[in-house]
Each structure stands twice: as structure tokens, then as C-alpha cells.
PDB file of C-alpha atoms in Angstrom:
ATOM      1  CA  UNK A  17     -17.714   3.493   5.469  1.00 96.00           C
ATOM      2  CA  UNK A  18     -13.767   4.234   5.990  1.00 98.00           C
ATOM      3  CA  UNK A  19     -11.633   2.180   4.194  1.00 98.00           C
ATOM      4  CA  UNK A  20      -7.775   2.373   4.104  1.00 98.00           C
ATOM      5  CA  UNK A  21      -5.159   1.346   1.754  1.00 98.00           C
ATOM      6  CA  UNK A  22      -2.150  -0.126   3.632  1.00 97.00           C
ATOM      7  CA  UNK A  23       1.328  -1.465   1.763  1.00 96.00           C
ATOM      8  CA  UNK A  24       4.834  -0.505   0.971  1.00 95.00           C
ATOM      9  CA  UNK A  25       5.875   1.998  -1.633  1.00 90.00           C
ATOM     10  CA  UNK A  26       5.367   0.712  -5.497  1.00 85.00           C
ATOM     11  CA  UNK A  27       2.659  -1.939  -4.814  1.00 93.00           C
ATOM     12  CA  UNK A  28       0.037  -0.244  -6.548  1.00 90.00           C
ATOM     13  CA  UNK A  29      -2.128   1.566  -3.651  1.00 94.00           C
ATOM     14  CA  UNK A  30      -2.551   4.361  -5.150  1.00 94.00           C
ATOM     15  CA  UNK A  31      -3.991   3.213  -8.454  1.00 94.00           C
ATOM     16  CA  UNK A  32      -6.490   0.390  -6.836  1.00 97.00           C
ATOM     17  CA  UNK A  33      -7.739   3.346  -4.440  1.00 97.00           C
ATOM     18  CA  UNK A  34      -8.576   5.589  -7.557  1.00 96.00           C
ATOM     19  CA  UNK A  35      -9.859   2.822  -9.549  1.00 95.00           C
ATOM     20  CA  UNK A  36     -12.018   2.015  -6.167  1.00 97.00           C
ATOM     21  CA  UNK A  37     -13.069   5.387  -5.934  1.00 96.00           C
ATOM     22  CA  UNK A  38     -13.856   5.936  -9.888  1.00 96.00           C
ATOM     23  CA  UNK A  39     -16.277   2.911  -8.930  1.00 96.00           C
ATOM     24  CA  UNK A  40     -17.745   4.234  -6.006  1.00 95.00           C
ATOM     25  CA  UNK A  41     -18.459   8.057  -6.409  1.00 91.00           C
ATOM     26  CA  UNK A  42     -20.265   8.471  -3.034  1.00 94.00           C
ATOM     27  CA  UNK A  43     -16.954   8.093  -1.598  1.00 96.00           C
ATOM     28  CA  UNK A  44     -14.353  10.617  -0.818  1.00 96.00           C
ATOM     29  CA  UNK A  45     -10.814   9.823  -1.942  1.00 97.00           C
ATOM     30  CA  UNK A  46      -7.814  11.162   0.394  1.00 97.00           C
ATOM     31  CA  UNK A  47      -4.480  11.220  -0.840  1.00 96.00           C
ATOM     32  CA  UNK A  48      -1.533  10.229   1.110  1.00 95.00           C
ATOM     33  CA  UNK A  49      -0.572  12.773   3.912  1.00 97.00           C
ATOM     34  CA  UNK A  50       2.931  12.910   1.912  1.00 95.00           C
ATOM     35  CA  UNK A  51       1.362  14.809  -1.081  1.00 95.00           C
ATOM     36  CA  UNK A  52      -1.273  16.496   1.392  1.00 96.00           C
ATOM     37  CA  UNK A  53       1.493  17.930   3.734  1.00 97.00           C
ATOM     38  CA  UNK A  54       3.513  18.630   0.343  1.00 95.00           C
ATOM     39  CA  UNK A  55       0.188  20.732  -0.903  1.00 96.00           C
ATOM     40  CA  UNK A  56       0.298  22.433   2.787  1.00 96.00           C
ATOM     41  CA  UNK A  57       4.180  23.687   2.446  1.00 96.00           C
ATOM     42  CA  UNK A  58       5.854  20.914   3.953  1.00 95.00           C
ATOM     43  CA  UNK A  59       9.091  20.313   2.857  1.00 95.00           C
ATOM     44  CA  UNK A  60      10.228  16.583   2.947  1.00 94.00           C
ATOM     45  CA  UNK A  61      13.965  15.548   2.524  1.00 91.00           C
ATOM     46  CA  UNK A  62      14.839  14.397  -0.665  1.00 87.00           C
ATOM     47  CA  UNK A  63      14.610  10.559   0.889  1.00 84.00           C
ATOM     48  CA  UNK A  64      12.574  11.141   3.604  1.00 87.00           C
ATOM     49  CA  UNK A  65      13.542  11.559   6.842  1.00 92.00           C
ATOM     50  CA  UNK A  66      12.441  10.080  10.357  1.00 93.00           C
ATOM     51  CA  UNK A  67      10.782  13.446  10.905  1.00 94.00           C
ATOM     52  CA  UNK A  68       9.454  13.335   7.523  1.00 96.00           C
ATOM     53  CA  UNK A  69       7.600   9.933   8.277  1.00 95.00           C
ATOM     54  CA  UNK A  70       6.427  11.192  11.827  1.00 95.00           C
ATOM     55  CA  UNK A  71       5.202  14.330  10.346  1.00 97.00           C
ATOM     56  CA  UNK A  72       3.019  11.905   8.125  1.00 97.00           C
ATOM     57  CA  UNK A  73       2.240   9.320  10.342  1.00 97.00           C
ATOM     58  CA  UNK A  74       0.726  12.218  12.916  1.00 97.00           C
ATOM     59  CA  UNK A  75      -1.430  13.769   9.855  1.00 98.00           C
ATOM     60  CA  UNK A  76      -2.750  10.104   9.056  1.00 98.00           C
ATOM     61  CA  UNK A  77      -3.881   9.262  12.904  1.00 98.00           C
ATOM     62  CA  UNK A  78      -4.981  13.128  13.099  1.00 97.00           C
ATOM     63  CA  UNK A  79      -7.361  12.267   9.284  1.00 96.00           C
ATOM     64  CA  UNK A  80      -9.025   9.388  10.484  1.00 97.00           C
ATOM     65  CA  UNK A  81      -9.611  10.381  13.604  1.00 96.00           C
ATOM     66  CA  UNK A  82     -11.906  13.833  12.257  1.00 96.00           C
ATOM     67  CA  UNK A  83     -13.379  11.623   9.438  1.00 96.00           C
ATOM     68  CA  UNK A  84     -16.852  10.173   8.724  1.00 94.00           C
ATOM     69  CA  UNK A  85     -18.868   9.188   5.912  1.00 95.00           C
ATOM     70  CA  UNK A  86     -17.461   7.521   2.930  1.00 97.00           C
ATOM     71  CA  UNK A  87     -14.098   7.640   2.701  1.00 97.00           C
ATOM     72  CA  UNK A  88     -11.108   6.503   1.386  1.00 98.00           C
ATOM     73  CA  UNK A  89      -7.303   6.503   2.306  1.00 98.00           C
ATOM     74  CA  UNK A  90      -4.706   6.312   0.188  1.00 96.00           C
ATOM     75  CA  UNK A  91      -2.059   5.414   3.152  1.00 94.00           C
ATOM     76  CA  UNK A  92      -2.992   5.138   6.881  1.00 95.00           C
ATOM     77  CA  UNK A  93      -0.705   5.130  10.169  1.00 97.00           C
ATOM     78  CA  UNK A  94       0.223   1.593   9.707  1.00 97.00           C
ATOM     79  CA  UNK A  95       2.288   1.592   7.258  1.00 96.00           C
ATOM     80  CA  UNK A  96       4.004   5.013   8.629  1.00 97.00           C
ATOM     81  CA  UNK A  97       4.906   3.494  11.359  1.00 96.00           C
ATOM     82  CA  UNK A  98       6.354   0.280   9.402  1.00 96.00           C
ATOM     83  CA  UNK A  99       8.019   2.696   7.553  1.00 95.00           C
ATOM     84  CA  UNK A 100       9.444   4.970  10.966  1.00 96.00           C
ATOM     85  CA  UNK A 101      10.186   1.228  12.762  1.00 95.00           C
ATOM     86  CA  UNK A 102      12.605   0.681   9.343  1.00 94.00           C
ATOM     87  CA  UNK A 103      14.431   3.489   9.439  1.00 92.00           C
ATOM     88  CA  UNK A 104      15.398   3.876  13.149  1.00 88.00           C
ATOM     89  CA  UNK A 105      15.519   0.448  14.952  1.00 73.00           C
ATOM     90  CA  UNK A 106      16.310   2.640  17.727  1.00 76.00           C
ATOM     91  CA  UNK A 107      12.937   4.889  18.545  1.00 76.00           C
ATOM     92  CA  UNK A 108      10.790   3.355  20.865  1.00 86.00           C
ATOM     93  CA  UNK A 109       7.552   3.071  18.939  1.00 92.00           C
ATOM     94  CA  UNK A 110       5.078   1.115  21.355  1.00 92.00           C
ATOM     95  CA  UNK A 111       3.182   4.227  22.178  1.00 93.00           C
ATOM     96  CA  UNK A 112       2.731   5.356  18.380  1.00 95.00           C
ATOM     97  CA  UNK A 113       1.581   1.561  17.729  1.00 95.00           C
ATOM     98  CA  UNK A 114      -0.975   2.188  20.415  1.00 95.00           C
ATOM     99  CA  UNK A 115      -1.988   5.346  18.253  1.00 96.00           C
ATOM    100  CA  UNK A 116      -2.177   3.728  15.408  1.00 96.00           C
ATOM    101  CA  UNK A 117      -4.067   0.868  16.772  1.00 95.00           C
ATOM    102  CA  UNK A 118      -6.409   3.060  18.088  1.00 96.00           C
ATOM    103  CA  UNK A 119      -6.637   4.751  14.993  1.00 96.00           C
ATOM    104  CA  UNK A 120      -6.753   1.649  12.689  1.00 97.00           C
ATOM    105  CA  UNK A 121     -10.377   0.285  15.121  1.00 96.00           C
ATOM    106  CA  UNK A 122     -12.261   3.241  13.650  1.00 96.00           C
ATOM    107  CA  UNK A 123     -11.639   2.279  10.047  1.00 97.00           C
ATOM    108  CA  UNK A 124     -14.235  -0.054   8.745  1.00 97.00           C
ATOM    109  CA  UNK A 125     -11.749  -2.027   6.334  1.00 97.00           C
ATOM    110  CA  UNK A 126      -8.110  -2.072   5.932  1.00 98.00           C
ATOM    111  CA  UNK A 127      -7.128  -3.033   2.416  1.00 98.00           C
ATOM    112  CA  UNK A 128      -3.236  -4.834   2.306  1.00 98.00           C
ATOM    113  CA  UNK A 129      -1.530  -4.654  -0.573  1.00 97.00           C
ATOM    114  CA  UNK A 130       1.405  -6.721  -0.341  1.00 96.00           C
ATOM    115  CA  UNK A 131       4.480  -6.932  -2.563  1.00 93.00           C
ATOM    116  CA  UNK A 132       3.723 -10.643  -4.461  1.00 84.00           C
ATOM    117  CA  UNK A 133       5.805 -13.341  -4.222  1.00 76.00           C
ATOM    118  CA  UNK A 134       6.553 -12.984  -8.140  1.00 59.00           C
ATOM    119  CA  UNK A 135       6.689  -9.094  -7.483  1.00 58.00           C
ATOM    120  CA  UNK A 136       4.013  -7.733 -10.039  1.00 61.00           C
ATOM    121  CA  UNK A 137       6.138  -4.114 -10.091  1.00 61.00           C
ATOM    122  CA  UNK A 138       9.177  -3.122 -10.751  1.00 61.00           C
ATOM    123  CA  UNK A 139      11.004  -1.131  -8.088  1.00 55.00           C
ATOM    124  CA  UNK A 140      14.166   0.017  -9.270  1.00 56.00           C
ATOM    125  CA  UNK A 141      16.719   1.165  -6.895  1.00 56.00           C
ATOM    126  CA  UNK A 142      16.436   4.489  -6.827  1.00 52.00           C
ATOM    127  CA  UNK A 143      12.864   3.604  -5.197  1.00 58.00           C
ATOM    128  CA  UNK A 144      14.762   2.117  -2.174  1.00 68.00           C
ATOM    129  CA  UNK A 145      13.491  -1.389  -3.061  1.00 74.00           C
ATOM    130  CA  UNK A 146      15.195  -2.699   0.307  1.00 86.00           C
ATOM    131  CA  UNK A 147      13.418  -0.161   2.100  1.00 88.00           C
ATOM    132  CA  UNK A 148      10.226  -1.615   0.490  1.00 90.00           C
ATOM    133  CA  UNK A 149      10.329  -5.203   1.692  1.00 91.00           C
ATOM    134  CA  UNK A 150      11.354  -4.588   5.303  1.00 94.00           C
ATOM    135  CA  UNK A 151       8.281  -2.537   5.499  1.00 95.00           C
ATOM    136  CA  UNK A 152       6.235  -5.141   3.828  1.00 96.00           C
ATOM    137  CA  UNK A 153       7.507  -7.546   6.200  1.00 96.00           C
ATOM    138  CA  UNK A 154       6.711  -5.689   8.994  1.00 96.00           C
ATOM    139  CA  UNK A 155       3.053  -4.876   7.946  1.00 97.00           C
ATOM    140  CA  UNK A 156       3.008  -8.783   7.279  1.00 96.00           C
ATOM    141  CA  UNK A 157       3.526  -9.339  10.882  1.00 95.00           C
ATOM    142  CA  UNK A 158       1.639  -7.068  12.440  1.00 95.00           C
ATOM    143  CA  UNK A 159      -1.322  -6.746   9.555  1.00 94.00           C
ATOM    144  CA  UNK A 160      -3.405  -9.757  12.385  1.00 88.00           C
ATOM    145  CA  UNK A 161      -2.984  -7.422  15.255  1.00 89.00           C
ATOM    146  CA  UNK A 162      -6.653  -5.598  14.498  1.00 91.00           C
ATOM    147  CA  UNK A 163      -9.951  -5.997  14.893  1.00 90.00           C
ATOM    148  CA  UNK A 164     -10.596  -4.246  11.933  1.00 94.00           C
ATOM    149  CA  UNK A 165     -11.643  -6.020   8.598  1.00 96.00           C
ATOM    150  CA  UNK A 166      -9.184  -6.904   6.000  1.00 97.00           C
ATOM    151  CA  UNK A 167      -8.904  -7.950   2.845  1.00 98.00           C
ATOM    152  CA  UNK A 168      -5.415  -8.668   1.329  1.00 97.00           C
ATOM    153  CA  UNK A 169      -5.420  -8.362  -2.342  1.00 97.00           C
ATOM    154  CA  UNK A 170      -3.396 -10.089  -4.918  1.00 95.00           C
ATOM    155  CA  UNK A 171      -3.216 -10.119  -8.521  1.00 94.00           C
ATOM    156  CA  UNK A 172      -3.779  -7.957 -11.420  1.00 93.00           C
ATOM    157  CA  UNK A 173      -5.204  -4.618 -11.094  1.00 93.00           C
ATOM    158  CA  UNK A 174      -8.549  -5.874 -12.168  1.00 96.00           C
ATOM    159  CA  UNK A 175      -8.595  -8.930  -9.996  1.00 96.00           C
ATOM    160  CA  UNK A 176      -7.447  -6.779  -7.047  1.00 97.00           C
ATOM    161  CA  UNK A 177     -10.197  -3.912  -7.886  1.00 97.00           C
ATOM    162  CA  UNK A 178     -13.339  -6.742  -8.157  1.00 98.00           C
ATOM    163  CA  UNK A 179     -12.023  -8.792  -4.798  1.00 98.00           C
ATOM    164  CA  UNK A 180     -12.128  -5.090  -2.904  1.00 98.00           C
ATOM    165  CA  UNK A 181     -15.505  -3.840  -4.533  1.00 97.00           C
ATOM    166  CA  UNK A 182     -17.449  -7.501  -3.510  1.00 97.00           C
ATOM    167  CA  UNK A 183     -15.817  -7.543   0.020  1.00 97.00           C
ATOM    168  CA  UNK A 184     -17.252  -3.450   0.038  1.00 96.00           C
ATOM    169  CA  UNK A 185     -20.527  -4.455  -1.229  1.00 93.00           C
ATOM    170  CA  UNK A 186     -20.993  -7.748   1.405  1.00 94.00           C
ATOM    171  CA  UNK A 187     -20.099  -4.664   4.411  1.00 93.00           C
ATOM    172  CA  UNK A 188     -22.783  -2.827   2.852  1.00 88.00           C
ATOM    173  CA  UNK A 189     -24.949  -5.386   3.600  1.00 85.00           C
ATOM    174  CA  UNK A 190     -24.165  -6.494   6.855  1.00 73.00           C
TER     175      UNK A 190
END
């Protein structure tokens, strides 16, 4: 199964996708294409950069499109592209949404991970908390546009982690 984690930046992906993965160890964990590309060479702007976010949006769509077996994403093309919409309201991006929706169908759950309305983390501003709820907005409106499963999770980490690893194990099933 391919599952991908999908939210804005200090919403706690990262840590429910390792906690997921510490529960599941016949699953592959993939780190966001930012550290990934980072790994490779590529050097991002201090705040990154349209480029920065195309470069990673292309290495997402370009990761799920080689993958199989049991995996999971830390980060997929959807939020990229919420992310690249933000920061230049200017770029046409209707044929990278058609990439990423393309990419998106061949995931077999997309897990949201919204900012809550009593915000559960701190952003402070040097984390470009604006920045973080337009994109959250934006994945709010377009997070019904898929076919895909998804599960939107809310609450603590351990709430969060048990509504993910049920809605994993009734896929299994099916």
C-alpha cells in the first residue's frame, strides 16, 4: 500500500509518519524530497524559492510514480503545489495540478494533517506561520478533488497515530 502524508509546514507530518512507520515495519518510510534533494547536493535558498518548491514538487510526482509495495511519504505533490500556488499567484499551475492529480490516483491513502482550529503547534515566525495557513487553506479546498482515500487526522499525536493505523488496517482488509 502507498500512503502519503499531506499538510503545511509544523503540523506534525513528519512525526505521525515515523510513529506510523515504527508501527508498521513492512513499510518503507520516504522522507520529504526537501531533505532527499538536500542529501543529493541540492542547494535550496535559505527560504525557499519558487524553483526550490518545483524542484521538489517534480521529485515527489517523479517518487510515486516509480514506487510500489509498502510505502510511505513524508510529503507528496499536493502540498508542493499548495505551497508553489502561495508563493507566485502568478504561475499558471493547472497543468502541474493535472500532474499531481495524476500522481495523487496511484496512492492508496492520502493522510491530511491540518493545522487545528486551536493550533496544537507552535509556529513561530521565523517558520513563516502566514505562509503556513494559506497553504493549509488551499489543501482544505482542494483536499475533495481525489478519488483517492483520505483520512484527515486531528488531535494528539496518539489519537492521530491510532485513527491512521485502524483506517490502514480496514484497507488491508478490503
Amino acid at each position: 500500500m502507498r500512503i502519503a502524508f499531506t499538510g503545511s509546514h509544523r503540523v506534525g507530518k513528519t512525526t505521525l509518519a515515523e510513529e506510523i512507520v515504527d508501527s508498521l515495519p513492512n513499510y518503507e518510510f520516504r522522507n520529504e524530497p526537501y531533505l532527499q534533494l538536500e542529501e543529493q547536493g541540492y542547494l535550496f535558498s535559505e527560504i525557499p524559492s519558487l524553483d526550490d518548491y518545483i524542484e521538489q514538487f517534480n521529485f515527489s510526482v517523479e517518487q510515486i510514480q516509480h514506487s510500489e509495495g509498502n510505502i510511505i511519504f513524508d510529503r507528496c505533490p499536493l502540498d508542493l503545489l499548495a505551497y508553489i500556488d502561495v508563493i507566485s499567484k502568478t504561475k499558471n499551475i493547472s497543468a502541474l495540478y493535472e500532474e499531481m492529480r495524476s500522481a495523487i490516483s496511484q496512492l492508496d491513502l492520502l493522510i491530511f494533517v491540518p493545522i487545528e482550529k486551536v493550533d496544537i503547534i507552535i509556529c513561530p515566525e521565523s517558520d513563516l506561520p502566514n505562509l503556513r495557513h494559506k497553504v493549509n487553506d488551499i489543501l482544505e479546498d482542494w483536499i475533495g478533488d481525489f478519488s483517492t482515500e483520505i483520512l484527515e487526522v486531528t488531535g494528539t499525536l496518539e489519537n492521530r497515530k491510532k485513527q491512521v493505523l485502524d483506517k490502514i488496517i480496514n484497507l488491508e482488509r478490503l
